[in-house]
Coordinates of C-alpha atoms in Angstrom, one line a residue:
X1 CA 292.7 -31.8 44.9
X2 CA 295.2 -32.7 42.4
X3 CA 299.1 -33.1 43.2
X4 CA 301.2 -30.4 41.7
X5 CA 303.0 -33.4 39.5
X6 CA 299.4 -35.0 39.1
X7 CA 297.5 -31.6 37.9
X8 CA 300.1 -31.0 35.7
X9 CA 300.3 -34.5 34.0
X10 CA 296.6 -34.4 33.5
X11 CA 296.8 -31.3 32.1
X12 CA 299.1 -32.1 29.7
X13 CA 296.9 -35.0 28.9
X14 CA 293.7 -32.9 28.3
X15 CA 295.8 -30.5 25.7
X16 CA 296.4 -33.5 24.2
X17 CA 293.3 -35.5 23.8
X18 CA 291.4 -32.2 23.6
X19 CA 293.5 -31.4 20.1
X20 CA 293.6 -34.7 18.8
X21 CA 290.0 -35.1 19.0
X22 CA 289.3 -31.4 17.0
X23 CA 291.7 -32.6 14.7
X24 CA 290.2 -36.1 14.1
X25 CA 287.1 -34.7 13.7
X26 CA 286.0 -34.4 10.4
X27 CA 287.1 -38.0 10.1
X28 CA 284.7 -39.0 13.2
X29 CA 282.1 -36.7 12.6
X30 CA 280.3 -39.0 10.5
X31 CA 280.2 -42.0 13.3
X32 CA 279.3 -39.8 15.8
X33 CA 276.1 -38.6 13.3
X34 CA 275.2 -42.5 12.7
X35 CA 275.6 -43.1 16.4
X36 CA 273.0 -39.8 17.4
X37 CA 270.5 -40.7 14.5
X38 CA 270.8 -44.8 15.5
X39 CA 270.6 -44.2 19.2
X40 CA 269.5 -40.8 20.2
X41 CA 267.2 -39.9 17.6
X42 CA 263.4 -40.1 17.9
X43 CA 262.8 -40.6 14.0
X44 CA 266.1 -41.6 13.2
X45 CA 267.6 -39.0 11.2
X46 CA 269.3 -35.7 12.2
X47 CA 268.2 -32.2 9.9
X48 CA 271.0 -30.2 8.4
X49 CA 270.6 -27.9 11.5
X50 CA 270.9 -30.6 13.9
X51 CA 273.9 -32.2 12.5
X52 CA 275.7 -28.4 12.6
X53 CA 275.0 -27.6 15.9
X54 CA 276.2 -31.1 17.2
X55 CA 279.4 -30.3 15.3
X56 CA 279.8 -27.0 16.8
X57 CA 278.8 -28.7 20.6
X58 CA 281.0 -31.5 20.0
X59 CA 284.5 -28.8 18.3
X60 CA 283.7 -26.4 21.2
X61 CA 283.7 -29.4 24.3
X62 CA 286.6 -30.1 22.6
X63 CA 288.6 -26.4 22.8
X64 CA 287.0 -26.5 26.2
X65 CA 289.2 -29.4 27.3
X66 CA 291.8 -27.9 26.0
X67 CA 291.6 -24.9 28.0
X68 CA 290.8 -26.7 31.1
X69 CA 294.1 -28.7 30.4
X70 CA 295.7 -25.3 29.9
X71 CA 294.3 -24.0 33.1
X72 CA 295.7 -27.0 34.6
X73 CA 299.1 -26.6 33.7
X74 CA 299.5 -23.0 34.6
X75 CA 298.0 -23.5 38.2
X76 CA 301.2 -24.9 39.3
X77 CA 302.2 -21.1 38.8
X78 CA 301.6 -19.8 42.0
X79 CA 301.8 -15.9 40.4
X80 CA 299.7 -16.8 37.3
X81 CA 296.8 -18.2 39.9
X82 CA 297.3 -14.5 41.6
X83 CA 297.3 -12.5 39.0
X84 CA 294.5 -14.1 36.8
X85 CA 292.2 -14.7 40.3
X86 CA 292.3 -10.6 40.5
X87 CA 291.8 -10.3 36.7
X88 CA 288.3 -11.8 36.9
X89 CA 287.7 -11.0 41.0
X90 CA 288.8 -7.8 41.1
X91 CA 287.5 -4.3 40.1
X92 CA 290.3 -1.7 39.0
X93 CA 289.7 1.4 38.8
X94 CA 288.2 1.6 42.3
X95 CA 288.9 -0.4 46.1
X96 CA 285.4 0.9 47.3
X97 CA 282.8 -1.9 48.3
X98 CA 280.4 -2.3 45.3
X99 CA 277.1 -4.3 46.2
X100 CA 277.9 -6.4 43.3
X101 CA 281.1 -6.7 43.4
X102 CA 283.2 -8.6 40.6
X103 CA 283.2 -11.7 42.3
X104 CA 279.2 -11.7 43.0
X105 CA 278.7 -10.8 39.5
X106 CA 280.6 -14.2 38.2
X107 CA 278.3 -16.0 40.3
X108 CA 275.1 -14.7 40.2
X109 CA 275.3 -14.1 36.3
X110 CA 277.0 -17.4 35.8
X111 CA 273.8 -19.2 37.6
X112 CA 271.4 -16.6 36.0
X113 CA 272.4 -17.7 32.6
X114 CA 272.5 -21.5 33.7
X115 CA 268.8 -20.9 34.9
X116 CA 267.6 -19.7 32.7
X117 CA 268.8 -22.4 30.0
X118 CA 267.1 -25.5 32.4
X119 CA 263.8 -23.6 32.5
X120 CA 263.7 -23.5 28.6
X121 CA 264.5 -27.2 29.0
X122 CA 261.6 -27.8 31.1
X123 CA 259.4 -25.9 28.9
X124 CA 259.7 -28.3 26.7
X125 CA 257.9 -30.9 28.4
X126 CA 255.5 -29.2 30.8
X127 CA 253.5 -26.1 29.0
X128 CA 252.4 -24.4 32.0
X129 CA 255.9 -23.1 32.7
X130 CA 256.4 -22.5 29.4
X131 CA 253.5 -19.9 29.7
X132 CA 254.5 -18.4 32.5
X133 CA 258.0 -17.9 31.6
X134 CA 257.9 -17.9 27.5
X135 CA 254.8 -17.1 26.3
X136 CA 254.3 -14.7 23.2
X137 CA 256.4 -12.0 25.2
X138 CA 254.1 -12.3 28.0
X139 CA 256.6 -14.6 30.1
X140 CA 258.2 -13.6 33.1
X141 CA 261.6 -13.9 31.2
X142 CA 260.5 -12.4 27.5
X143 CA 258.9 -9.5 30.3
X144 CA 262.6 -9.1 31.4
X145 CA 264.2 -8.2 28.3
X146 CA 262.8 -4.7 28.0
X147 CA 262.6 -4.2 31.5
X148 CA 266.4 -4.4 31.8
X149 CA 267.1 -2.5 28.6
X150 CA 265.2 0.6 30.3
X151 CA 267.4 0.1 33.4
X152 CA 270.6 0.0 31.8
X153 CA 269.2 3.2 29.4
X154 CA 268.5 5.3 32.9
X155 CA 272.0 3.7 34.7
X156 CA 273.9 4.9 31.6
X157 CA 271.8 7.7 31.3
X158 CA 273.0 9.4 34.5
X159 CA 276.8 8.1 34.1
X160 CA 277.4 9.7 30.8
X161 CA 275.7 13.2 32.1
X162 CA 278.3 13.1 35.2
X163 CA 281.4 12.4 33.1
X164 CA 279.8 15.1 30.1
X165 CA 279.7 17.9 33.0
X166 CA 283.0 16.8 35.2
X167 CA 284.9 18.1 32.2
X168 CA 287.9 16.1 32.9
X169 CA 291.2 17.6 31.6
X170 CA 292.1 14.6 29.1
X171 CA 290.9 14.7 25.4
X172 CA 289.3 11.6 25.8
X173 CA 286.9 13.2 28.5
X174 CA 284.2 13.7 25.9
X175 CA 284.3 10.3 24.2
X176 CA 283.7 8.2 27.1
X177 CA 280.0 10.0 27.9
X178 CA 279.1 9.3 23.7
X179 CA 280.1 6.2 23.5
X180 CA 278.2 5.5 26.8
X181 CA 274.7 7.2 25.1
X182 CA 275.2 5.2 22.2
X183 CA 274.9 1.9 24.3
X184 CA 272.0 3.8 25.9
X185 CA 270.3 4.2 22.5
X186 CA 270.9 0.6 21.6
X187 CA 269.2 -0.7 25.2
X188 CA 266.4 1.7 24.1
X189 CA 266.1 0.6 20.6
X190 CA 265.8 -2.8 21.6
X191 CA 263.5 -3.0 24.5
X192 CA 261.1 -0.7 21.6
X193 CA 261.7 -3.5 19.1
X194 CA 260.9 -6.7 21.8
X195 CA 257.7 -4.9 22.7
X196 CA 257.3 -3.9 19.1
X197 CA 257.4 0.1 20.9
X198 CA 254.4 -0.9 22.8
X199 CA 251.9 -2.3 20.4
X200 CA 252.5 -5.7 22.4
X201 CA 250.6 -4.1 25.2
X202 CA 248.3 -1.4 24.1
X203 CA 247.0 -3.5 20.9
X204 CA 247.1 -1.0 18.2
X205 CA 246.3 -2.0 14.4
X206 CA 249.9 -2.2 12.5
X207 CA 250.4 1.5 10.7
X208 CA 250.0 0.7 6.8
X209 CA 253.8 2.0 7.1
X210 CA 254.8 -1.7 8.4
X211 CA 252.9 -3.2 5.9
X212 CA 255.6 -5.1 4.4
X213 CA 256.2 -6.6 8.0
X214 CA 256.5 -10.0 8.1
X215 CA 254.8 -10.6 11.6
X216 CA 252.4 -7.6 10.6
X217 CA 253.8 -5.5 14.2
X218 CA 255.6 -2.0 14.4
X219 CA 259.1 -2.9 14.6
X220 CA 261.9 -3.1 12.0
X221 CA 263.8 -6.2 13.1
X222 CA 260.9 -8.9 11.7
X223 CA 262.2 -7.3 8.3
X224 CA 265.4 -9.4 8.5
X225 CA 263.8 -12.9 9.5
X226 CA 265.3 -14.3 7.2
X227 CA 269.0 -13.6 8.2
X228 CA 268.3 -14.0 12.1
X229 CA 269.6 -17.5 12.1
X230 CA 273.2 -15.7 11.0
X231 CA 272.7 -12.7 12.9
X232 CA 272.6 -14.6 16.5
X233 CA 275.1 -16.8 15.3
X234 CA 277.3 -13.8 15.4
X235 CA 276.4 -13.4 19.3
X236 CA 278.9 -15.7 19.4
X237 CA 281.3 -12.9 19.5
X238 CA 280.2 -11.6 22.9
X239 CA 282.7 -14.0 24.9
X240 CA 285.5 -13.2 22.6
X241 CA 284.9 -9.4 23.8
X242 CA 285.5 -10.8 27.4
X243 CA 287.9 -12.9 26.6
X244 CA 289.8 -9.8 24.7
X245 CA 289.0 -7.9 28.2
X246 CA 291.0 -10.0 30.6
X247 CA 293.5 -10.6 28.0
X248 CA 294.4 -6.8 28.1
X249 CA 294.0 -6.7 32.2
X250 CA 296.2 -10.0 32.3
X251 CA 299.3 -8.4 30.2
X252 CA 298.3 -4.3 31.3
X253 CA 296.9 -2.9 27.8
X254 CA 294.7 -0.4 26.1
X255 CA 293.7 -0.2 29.8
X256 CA 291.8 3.2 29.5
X257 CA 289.3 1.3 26.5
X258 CA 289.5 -1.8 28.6
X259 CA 288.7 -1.0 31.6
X260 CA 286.4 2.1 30.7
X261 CA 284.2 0.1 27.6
X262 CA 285.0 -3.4 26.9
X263 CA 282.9 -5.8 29.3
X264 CA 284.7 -6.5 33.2
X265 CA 286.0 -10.1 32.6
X266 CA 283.5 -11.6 35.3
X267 CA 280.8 -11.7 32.6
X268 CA 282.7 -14.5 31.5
X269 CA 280.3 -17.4 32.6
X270 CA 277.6 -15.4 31.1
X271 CA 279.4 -14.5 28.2
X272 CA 280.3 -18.7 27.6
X273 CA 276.9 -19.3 27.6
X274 CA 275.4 -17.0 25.1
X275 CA 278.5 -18.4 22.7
X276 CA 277.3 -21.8 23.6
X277 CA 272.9 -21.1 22.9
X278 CA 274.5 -18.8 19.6
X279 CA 276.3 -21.5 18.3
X280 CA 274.9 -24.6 19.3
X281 CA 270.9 -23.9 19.9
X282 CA 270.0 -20.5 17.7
X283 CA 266.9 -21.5 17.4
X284 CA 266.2 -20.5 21.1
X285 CA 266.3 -16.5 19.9
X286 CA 264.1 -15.8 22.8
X287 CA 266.5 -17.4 25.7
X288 CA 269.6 -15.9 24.0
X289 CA 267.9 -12.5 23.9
X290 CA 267.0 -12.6 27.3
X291 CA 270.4 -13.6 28.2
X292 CA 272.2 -10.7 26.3
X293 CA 269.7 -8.3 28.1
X294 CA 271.0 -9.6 31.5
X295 CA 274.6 -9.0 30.2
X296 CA 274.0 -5.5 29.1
X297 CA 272.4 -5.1 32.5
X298 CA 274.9 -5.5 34.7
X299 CA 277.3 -4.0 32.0
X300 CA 275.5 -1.1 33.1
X301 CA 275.1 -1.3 36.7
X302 CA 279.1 -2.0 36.6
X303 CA 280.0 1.4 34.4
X304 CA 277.2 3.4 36.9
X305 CA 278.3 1.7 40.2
X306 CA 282.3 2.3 39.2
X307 CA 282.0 5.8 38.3
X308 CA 279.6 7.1 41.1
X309 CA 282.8 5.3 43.4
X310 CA 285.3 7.1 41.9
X311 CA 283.3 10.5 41.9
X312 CA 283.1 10.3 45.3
X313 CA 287.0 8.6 46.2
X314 CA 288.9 11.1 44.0
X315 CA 287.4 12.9 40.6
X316 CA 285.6 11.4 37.4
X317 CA 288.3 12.9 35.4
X318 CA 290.7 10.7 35.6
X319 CA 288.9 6.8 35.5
X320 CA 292.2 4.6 35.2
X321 CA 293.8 6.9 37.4

């Protein structure tokens, strides 16, 4: 462990070399391309596509040491390490026992994600796990994706009909359940367009009606192939959303949409990653995919496990209490 003067002087040096070296980069950039294609590279020579997702690996290590140099600084705060250990640790708007409480969700999400990257990894040089884990949305994993969309449709399901029928006194009582069936409709929507809404199992020939698709399935989202490269870039946006979440349970704001909608802050390991595969590797659709369907999973077993424990400690009307 560090010193308190030693942890803060290497913080301050991480701020430091972390935002000299995002502001040298586009001088270094081109070095560090010669260096990867001389050294690293198999033929040689990086693609376009290569050479932007080692810029956007190389600028995000880069903010990363800066916010570890950050972190490091503020530890010495003994009321900052309190307050931002419940902000990630702690579930507010109940003190009943949860069976995944916030602090089991940061780690078993955090390693979930982290798994599931090094599989893909091994994948790539031994076939037989890709089939069993990848394989033409027959894997174990690509198999997950809808599966966990259906459970987060039933688990929001029943939480927005209890709020719709408790009837709560405040205007808002209403909105909560909606919002709440609209994620419900997205999980449905999209565990319909992974299995292309069945025709993935049951075979059928492709209605003349998706003629124009460009895998020849029953499902809308092959119409925008060409545009998925930008639209999983903007995945990226997912750990901003948690990051936006603590933010307003660190300084007490918006606290009814924070802590009633917006993502609990423990999905932020999770959350990291999906930035890190959306911005670095979106060419791995399926691993991202089946990480954003673990992230909407235990959105939803948070919002359905939270509400049933307030139901039962003092009312659903009031949430934030």
């Amino acid at each position: 462990m560090f010193r308190r003067f030693d942890r803060r002087k290497i913080g301050i040096g991480f701020i430091v070399l972390g935002t000299l070296a995002i502001l040298a980069l586009p001088f270094t950039r081109h070095l560090i391309i010669q260096i990867v294609e001389r050294y690293i590279s198999a033929d040689q020579h990086m693609s376009p596509d290569g050479i932007r997702m080692l810029t956007n690996l190389l600028l995000m290590g880069f903010v990363g040491v800066d916010a570890a140099g950050l972190t490091l600084v503020k530890l010495d705060d003994p009321a900052w390490r309190k307050k931002i250990t419940q902000v990630f640790t702690v579930e507010p708007l109940t003190q009943a026992r949860l069976k995944f409480s916030p602090k089991k969700v940061l780690l078993i999400t955090t390693l979930a994600g982290l798994v599931i990257m090094l599989v893909r990894l091994i994948a790539y040089r031994y076939r037989t796990v890709y089939l069993l884990f990848f394989w033409k949305d027959r894997g174990l994993f690509d198999l997950m994706v809808p599966a966990s969309m259906l459970v987060s449709a039933v688990l929001l399901g029943i939480t927005a009909r209890r709020l719709w029928l408790a009837n709560g006194p405040r205007s808002t009582s209403r909105l909560l359940p909606l919002i709440y069936l609209g994620v419900l409709a997205a999980c449905v929507f999209y565990a319909g367009e992974e299995t292309s809404w069945g025709q993935d199992f049951f075979r059928w020939q492709t209605p003349e009606l998706f003629s124009g698709n460009l895998e020849s399935q029953t499902n809308l989202h092959n119409y925008l192939n060409p545009y998925f490269h930008y639209i999983y870039m903007a995945l990226a946006v997912i750990p901003a959303v948690v990051l936006a979440s603590a933010w307003m349970e660190y300084s007490q704001r918006w606290l009814w949409w924070k802590r009633t909608i917006l993502p609990h802050p423990a999905l932020i390991g999770l959350g990291l990653l999906i930035g890190l595969m959306a911005l670095v590797w979106t060419d791995e659709q399926e691993v991202i995919e089946e990480m954003v369907a673990l992230f909407l999973l235990f959105y939803s077993i948070r919002v359905f496990s939270v509400f049933r424990a307030v139901e039962k400690e003092r009312g659903i009307s009031s949430p934030v209490g």
